[in-house]
Coordinates of N, CA and C and ligand atoms in Angstrom, one line a residue:
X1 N 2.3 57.5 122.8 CA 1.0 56.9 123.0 C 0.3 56.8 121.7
X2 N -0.1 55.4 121.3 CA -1.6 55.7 120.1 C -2.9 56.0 120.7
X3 N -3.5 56.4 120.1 CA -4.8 56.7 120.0 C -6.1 56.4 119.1
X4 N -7.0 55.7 119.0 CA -7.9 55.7 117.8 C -8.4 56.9 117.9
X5 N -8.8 57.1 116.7 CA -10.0 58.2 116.8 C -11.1 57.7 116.1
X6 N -12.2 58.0 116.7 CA -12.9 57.0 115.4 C -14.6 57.9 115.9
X7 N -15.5 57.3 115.4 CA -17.0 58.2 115.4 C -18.1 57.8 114.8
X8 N -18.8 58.5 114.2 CA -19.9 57.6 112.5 C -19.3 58.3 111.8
X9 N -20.1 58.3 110.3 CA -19.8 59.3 109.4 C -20.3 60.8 109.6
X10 N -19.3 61.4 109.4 CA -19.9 62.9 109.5 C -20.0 63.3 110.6
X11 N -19.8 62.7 111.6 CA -19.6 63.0 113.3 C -18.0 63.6 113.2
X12 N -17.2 64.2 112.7 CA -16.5 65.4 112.6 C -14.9 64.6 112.6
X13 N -14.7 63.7 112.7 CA -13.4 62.8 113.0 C -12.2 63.4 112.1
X14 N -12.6 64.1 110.8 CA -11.8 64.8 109.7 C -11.3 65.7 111.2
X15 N -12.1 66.8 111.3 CA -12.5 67.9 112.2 C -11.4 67.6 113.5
X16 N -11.4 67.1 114.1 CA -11.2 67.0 115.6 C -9.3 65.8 115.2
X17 N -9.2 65.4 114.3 CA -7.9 65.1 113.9 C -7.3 66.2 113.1
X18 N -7.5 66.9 112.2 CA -7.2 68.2 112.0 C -6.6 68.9 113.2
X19 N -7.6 69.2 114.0 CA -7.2 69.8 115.4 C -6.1 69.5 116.5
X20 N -6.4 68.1 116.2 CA -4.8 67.4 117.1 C -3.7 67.7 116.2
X21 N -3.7 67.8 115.2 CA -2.7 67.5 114.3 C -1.9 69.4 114.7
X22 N -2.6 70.2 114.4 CA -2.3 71.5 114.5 C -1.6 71.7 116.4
X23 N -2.6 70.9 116.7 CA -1.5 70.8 118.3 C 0.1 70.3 118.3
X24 N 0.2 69.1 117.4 CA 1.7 68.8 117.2 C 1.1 67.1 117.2
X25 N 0.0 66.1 117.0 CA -0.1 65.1 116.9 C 0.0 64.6 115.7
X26 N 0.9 63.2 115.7 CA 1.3 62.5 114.5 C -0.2 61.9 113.7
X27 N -0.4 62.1 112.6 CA -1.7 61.5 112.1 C -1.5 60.3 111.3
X28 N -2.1 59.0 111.0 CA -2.2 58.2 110.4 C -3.6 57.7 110.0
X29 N -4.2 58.4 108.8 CA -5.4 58.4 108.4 C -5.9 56.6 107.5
X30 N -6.8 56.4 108.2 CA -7.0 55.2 107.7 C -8.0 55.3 106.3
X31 N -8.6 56.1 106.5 CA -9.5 56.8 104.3 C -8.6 56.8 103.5
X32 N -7.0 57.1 104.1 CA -6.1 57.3 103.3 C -5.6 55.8 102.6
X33 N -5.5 55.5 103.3 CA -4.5 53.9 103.5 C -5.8 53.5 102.8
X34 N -6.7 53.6 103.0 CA -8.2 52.9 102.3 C -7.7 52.7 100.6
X35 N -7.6 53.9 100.5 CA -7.6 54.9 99.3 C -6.0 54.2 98.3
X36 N -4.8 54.2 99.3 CA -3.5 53.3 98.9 C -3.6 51.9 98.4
X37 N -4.0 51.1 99.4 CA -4.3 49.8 99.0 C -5.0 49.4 98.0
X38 N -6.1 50.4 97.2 CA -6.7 49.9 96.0 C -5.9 50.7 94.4
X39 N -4.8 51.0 94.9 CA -4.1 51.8 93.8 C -3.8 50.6 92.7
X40 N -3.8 50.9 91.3 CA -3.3 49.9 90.1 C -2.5 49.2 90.9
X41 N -1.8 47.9 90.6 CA -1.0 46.9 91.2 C -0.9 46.6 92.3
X42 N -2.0 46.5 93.7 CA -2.0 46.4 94.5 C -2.8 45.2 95.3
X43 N -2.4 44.0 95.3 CA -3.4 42.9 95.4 C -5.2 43.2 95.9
X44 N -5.1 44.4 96.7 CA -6.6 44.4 97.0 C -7.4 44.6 96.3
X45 N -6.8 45.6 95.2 CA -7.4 45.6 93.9 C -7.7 45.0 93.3
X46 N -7.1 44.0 93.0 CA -7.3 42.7 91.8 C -8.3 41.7 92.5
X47 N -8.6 41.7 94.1 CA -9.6 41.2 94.8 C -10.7 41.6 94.7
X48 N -10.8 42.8 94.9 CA -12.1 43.8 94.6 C -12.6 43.5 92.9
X49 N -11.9 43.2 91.9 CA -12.1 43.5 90.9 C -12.8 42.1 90.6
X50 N -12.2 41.3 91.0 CA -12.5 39.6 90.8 C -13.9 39.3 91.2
X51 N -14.3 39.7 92.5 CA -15.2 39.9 93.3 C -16.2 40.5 92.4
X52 N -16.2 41.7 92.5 CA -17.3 42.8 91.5 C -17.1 42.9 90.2
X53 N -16.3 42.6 89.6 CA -16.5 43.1 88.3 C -15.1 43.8 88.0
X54 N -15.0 43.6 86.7 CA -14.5 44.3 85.9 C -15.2 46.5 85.5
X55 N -16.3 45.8 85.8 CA -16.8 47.4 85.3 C -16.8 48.1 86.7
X56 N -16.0 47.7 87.9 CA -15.7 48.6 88.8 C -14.0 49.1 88.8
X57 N -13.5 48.9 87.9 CA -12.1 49.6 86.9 C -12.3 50.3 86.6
X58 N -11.9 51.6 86.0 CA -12.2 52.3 85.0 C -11.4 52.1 83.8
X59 N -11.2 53.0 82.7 CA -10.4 52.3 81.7 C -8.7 52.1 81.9
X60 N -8.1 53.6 82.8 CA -6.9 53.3 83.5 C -6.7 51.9 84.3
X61 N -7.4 51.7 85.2 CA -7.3 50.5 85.8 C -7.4 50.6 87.3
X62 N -8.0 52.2 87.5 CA -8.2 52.2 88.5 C -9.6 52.3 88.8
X63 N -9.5 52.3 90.2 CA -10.7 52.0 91.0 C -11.9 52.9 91.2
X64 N -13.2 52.7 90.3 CA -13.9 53.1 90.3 C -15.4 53.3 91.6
X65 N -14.2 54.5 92.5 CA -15.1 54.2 93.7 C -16.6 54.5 93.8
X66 N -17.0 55.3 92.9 CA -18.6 55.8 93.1 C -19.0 54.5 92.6
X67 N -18.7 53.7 91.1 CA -19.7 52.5 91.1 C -19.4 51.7 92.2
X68 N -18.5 51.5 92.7 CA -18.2 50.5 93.7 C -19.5 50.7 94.7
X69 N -19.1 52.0 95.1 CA -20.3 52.7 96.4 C -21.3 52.9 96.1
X70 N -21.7 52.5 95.0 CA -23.3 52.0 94.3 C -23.9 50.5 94.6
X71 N -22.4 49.5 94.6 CA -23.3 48.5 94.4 C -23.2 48.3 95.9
X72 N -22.2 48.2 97.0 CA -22.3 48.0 97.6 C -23.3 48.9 98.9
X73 N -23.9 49.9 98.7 CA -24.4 50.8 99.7 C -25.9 50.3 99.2
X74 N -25.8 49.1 98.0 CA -27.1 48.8 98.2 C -27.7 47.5 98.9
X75 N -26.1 47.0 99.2 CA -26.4 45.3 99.8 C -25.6 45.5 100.3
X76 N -26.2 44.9 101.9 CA -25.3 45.2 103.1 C -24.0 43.8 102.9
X77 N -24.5 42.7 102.2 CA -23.9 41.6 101.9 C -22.6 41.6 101.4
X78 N -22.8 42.4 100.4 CA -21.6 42.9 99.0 C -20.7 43.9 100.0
X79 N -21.7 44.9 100.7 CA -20.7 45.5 101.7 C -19.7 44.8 102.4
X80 N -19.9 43.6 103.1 CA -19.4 43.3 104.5 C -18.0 42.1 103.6
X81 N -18.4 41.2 102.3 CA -17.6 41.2 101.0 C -16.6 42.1 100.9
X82 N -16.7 42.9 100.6 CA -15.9 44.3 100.3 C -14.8 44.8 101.1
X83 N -15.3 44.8 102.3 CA -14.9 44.6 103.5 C -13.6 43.6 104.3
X84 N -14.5 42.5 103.7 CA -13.5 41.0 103.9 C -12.2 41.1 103.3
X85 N -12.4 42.2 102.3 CA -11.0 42.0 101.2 C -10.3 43.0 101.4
X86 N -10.5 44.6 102.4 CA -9.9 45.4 102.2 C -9.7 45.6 103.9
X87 N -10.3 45.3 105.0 CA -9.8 45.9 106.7 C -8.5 44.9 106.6
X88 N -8.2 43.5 105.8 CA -7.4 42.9 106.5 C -5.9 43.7 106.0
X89 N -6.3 44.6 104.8 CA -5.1 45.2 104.1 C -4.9 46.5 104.1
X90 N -5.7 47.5 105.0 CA -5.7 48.3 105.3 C -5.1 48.3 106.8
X91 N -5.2 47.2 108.0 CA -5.2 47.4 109.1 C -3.0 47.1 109.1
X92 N -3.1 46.0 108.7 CA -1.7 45.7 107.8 C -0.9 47.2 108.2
X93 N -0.9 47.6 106.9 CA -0.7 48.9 106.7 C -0.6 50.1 107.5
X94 N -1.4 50.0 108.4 CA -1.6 51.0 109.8 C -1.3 50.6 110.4
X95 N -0.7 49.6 111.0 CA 0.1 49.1 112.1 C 1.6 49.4 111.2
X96 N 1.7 49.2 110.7 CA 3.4 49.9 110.2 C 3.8 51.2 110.5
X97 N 2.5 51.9 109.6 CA 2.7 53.4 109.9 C 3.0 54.0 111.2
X98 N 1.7 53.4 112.0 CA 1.8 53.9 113.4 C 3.1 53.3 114.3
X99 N 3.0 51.9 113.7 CA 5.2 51.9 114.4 C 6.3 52.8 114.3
X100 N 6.3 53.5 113.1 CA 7.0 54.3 111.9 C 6.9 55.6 113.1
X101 N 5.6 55.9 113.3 CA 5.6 57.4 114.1 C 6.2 57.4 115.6
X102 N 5.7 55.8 116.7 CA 6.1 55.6 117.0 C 7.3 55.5 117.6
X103 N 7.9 55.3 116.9 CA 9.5 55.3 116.7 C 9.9 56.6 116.8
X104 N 9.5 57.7 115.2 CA 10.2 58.5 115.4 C 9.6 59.2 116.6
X105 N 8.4 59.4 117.2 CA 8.1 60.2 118.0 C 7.8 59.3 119.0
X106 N 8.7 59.2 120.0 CA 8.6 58.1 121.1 C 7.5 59.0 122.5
X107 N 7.6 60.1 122.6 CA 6.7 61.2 123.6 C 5.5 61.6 123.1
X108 N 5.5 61.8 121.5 CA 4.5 62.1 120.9 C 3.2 61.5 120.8
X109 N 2.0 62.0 120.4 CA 0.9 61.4 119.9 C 0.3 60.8 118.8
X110 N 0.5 59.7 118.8 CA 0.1 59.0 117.3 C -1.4 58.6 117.1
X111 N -2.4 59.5 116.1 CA -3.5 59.1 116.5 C -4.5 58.5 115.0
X112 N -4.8 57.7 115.2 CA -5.4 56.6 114.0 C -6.8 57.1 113.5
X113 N -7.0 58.1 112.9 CA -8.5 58.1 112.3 C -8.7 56.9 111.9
X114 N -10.1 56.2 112.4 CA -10.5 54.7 111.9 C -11.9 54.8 112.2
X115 N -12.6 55.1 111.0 CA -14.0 55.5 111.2 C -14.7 54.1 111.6
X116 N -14.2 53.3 111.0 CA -14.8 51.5 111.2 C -14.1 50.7 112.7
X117 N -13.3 51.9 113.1 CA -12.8 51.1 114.7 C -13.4 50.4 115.3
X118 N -14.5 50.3 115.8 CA -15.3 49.3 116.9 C -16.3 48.7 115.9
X119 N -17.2 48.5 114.5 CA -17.2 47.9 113.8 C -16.3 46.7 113.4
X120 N -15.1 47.1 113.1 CA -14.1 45.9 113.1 C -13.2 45.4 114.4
X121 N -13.3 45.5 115.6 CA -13.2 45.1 116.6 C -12.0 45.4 116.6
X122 N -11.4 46.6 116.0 CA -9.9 47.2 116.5 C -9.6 47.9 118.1
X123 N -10.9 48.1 118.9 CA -10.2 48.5 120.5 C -8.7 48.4 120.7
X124 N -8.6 47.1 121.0 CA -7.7 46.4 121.4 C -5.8 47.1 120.7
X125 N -5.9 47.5 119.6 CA -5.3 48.0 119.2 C -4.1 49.4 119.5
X126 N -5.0 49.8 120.0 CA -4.7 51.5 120.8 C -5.1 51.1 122.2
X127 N -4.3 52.3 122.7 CA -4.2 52.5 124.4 C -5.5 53.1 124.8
X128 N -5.9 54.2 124.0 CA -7.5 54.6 124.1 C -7.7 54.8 123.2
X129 N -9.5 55.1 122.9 CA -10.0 55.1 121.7 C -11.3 56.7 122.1
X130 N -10.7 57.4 121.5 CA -11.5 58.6 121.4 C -12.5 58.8 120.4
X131 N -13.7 59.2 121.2 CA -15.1 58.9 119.9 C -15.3 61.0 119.8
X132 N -15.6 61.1 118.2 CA -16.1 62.4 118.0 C -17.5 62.3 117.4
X133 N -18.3 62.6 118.8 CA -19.5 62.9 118.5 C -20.5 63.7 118.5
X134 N -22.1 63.6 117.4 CA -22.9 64.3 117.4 C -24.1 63.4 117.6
X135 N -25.1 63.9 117.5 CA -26.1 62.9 117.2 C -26.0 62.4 116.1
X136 N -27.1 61.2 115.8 CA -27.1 60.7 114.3 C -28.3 61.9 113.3
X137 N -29.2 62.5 114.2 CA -29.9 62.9 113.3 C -28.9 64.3 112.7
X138 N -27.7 65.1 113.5 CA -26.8 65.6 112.8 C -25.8 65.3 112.1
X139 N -25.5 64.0 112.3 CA -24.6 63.1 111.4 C -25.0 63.1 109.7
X140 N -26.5 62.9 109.6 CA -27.0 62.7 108.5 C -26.8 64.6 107.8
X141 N -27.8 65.3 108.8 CA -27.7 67.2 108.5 C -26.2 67.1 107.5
X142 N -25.3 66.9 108.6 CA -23.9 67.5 107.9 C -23.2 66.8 106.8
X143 N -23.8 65.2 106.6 CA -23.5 64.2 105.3 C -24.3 65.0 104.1
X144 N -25.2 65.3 104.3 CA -26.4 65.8 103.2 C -25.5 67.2 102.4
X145 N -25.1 68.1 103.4 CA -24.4 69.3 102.9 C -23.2 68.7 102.6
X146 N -22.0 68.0 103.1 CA -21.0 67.9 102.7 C -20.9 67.7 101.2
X147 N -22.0 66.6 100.9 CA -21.9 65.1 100.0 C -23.0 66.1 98.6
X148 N -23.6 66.6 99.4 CA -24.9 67.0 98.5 C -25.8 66.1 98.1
X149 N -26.3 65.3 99.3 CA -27.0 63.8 99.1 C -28.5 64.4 99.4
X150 N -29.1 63.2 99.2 CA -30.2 64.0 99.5 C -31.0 63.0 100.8
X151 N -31.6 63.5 102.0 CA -32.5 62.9 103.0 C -32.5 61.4 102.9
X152 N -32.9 61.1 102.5 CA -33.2 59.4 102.5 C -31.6 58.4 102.4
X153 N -31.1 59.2 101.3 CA -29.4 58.5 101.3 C -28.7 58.9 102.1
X154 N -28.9 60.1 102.7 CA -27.9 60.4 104.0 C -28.1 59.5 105.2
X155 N -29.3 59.2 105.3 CA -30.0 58.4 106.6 C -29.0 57.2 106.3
X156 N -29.8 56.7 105.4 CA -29.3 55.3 104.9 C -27.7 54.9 105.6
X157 N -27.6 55.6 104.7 CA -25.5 55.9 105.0 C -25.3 55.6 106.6
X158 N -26.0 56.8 106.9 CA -26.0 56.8 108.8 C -26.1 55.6 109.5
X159 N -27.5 54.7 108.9 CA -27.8 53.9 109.6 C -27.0 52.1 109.3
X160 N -26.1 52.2 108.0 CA -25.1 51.2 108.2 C -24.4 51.2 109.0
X161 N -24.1 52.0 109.8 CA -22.8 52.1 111.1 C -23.6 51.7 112.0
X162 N -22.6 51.2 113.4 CA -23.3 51.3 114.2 C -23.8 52.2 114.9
X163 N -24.6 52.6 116.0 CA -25.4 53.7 116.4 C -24.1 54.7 116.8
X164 N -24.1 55.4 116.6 CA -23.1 56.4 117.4 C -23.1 56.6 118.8
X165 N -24.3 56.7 119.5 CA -24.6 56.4 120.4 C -23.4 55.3 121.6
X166 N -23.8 54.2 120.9 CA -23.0 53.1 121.8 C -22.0 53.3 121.1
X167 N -20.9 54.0 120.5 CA -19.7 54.1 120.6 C -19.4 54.9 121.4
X168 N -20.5 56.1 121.8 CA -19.6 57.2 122.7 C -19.6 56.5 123.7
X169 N -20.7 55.4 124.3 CA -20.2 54.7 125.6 C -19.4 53.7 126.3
X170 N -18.6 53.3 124.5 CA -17.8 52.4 125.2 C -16.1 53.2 124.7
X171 N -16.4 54.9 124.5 CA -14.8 55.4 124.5 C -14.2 55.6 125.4
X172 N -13.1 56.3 125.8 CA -12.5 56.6 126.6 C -12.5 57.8 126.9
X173 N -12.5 58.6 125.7 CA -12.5 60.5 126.1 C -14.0 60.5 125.0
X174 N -14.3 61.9 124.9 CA -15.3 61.5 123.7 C -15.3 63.4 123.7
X175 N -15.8 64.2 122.5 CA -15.4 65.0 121.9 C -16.8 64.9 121.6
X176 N -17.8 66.3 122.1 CA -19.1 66.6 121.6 C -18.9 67.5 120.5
X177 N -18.8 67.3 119.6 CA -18.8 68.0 117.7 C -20.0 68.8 117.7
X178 N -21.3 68.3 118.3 CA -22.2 68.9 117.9 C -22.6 70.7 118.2
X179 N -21.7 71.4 118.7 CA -22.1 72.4 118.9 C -21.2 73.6 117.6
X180 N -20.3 74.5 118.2 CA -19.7 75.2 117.1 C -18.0 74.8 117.0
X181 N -17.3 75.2 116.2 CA -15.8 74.6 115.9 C -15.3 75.3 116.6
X182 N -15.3 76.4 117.5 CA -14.2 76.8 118.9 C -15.0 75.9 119.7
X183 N -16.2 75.7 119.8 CA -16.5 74.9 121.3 C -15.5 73.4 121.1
X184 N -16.0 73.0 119.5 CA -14.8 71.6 119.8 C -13.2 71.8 119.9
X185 N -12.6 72.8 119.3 CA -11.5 73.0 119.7 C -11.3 73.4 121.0
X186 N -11.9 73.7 121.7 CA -11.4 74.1 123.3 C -11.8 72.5 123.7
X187 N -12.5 71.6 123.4 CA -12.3 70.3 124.2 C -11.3 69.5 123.8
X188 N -10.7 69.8 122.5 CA -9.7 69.0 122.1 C -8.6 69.4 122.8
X189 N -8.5 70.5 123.2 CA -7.1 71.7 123.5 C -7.0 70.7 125.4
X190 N -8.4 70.7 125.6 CA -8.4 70.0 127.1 C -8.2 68.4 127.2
X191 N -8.4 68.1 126.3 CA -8.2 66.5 126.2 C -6.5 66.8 126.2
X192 N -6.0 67.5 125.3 CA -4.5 67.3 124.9 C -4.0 67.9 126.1
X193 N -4.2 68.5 126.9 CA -3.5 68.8 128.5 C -3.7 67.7 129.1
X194 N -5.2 67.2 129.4 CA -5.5 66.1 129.9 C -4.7 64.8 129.9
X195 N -3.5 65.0 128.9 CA -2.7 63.7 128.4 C -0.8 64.1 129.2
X196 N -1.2 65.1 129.6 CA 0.4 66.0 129.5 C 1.2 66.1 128.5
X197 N 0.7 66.7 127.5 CA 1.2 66.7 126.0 C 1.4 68.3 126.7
X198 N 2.6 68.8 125.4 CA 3.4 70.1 125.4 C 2.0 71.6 125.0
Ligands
LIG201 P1 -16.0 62.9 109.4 O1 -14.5 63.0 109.2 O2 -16.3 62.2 110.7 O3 -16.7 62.3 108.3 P2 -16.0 65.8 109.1 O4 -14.9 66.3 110.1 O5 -15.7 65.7 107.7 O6 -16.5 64.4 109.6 O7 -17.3 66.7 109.4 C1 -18.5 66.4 108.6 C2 -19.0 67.7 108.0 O8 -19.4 68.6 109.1 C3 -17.9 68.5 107.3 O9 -18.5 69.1 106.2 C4 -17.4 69.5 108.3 O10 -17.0 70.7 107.7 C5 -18.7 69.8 109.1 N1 -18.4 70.0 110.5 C6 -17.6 69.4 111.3 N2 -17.6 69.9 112.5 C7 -18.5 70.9 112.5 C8 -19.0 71.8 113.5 N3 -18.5 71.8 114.8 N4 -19.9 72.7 113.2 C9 -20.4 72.7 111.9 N5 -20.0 71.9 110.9 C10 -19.0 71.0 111.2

């Protein structure tokens, strides 16, 4: 079976895929694959670069994500741009992998961290789509401490996603993060019986 996992930022999605993963679920992280696709020689790269600039390279030739995430976290425009050049090369990519696990683990659980899943209209994709959630106003709390941002940027961040909110309503299972890390491990432990996994 696949699975999305997906949430806002900071709504615990690291967290609660950690957790499956320690149960025996296959992971296929899409920050990662984010992160692949813009490596030196990699056409999305040379897209991104064309697009923004040269001074979002560094002098290696790699991808200079903090300026990047400067220009774009200031225009939603340059965002959704940015965007255009990397979900179609990222999603690519994650549908392989997840075949790959697939395969080898035909009983197993294959589960897609995809923080942009219902943003980019990936549902359809997975059998279900599991939301890990908190509120937004602790979304922002735990981006501030993670990031060491300060109030106004953490909001900000928050409020480019969609509401979190209307993702928990349109998941399938959903995973309340917001209380302590055994309370979310014991609902993950119940979701993964819930499936008849080992
Ligand atoms: P995401 O992957 O959705 O961005 P993370 O799993 O990284 O979210 O969680 C965001 C931050 O909140 C991290 O610093 C993490 O350590 C912390 N965190 C996650 N779950 C909890 C929890 N139940 N209680 C307290 N802090 C948590």
């Amino acid at each position: 079976m696949r699975i999305g996992l997906t949430g806002g930022i900071a709504s615990g999605k690291s967290t609660v895929a950690r957790l499956l993963v320690e149960l025996g679920a296959y992971l296929v992280d899409a920050d990662e694959v984010a992160r692949e696709v813009v490596l030196p020689g990699e056409p999305a790269l040379a897209a991104v670069a064309s697009r923004f600039g040269q001074a979002v390279l560094r002098e290696d030739g790699s991808l200079d994500r903090k300026k990047l995430g400067g220009i774009v976290f200031q225009d939603r425009a340059a965002l959704q741009e940015l965007e255009a050049i990397l979900h179609p090369a990222i999603r690519q990519e994650m549908q392989k992998r997840m075949r790959a696990e697939d395969e080898q683990h035909p009983n197993g659980l294959v589960v897609a961290d995809v923080p942009l899943l219902y943003e980019t209209k990936q549902e359809k994709l997975y059998e279900g789509i599991l939301v890990s959630y908190v509120p937004a106003y602790m979304q922002a709390e735990r981006l501030m401490q993670r990031e060491a941002m300060g109030h106004e940027e953490a909001e900000r961040r928050v409020a480019l996603q969609m509401d979190i909110e209307e993702k928990r309503k349109h998941a399938d299972w959903v995973i309340d993060n917001s209380g302590s890390l055994e309370e979310t491990r014991s609902q993950v432990l119940a979701f993964w019986k819930s499936q008849g996994l080992p």
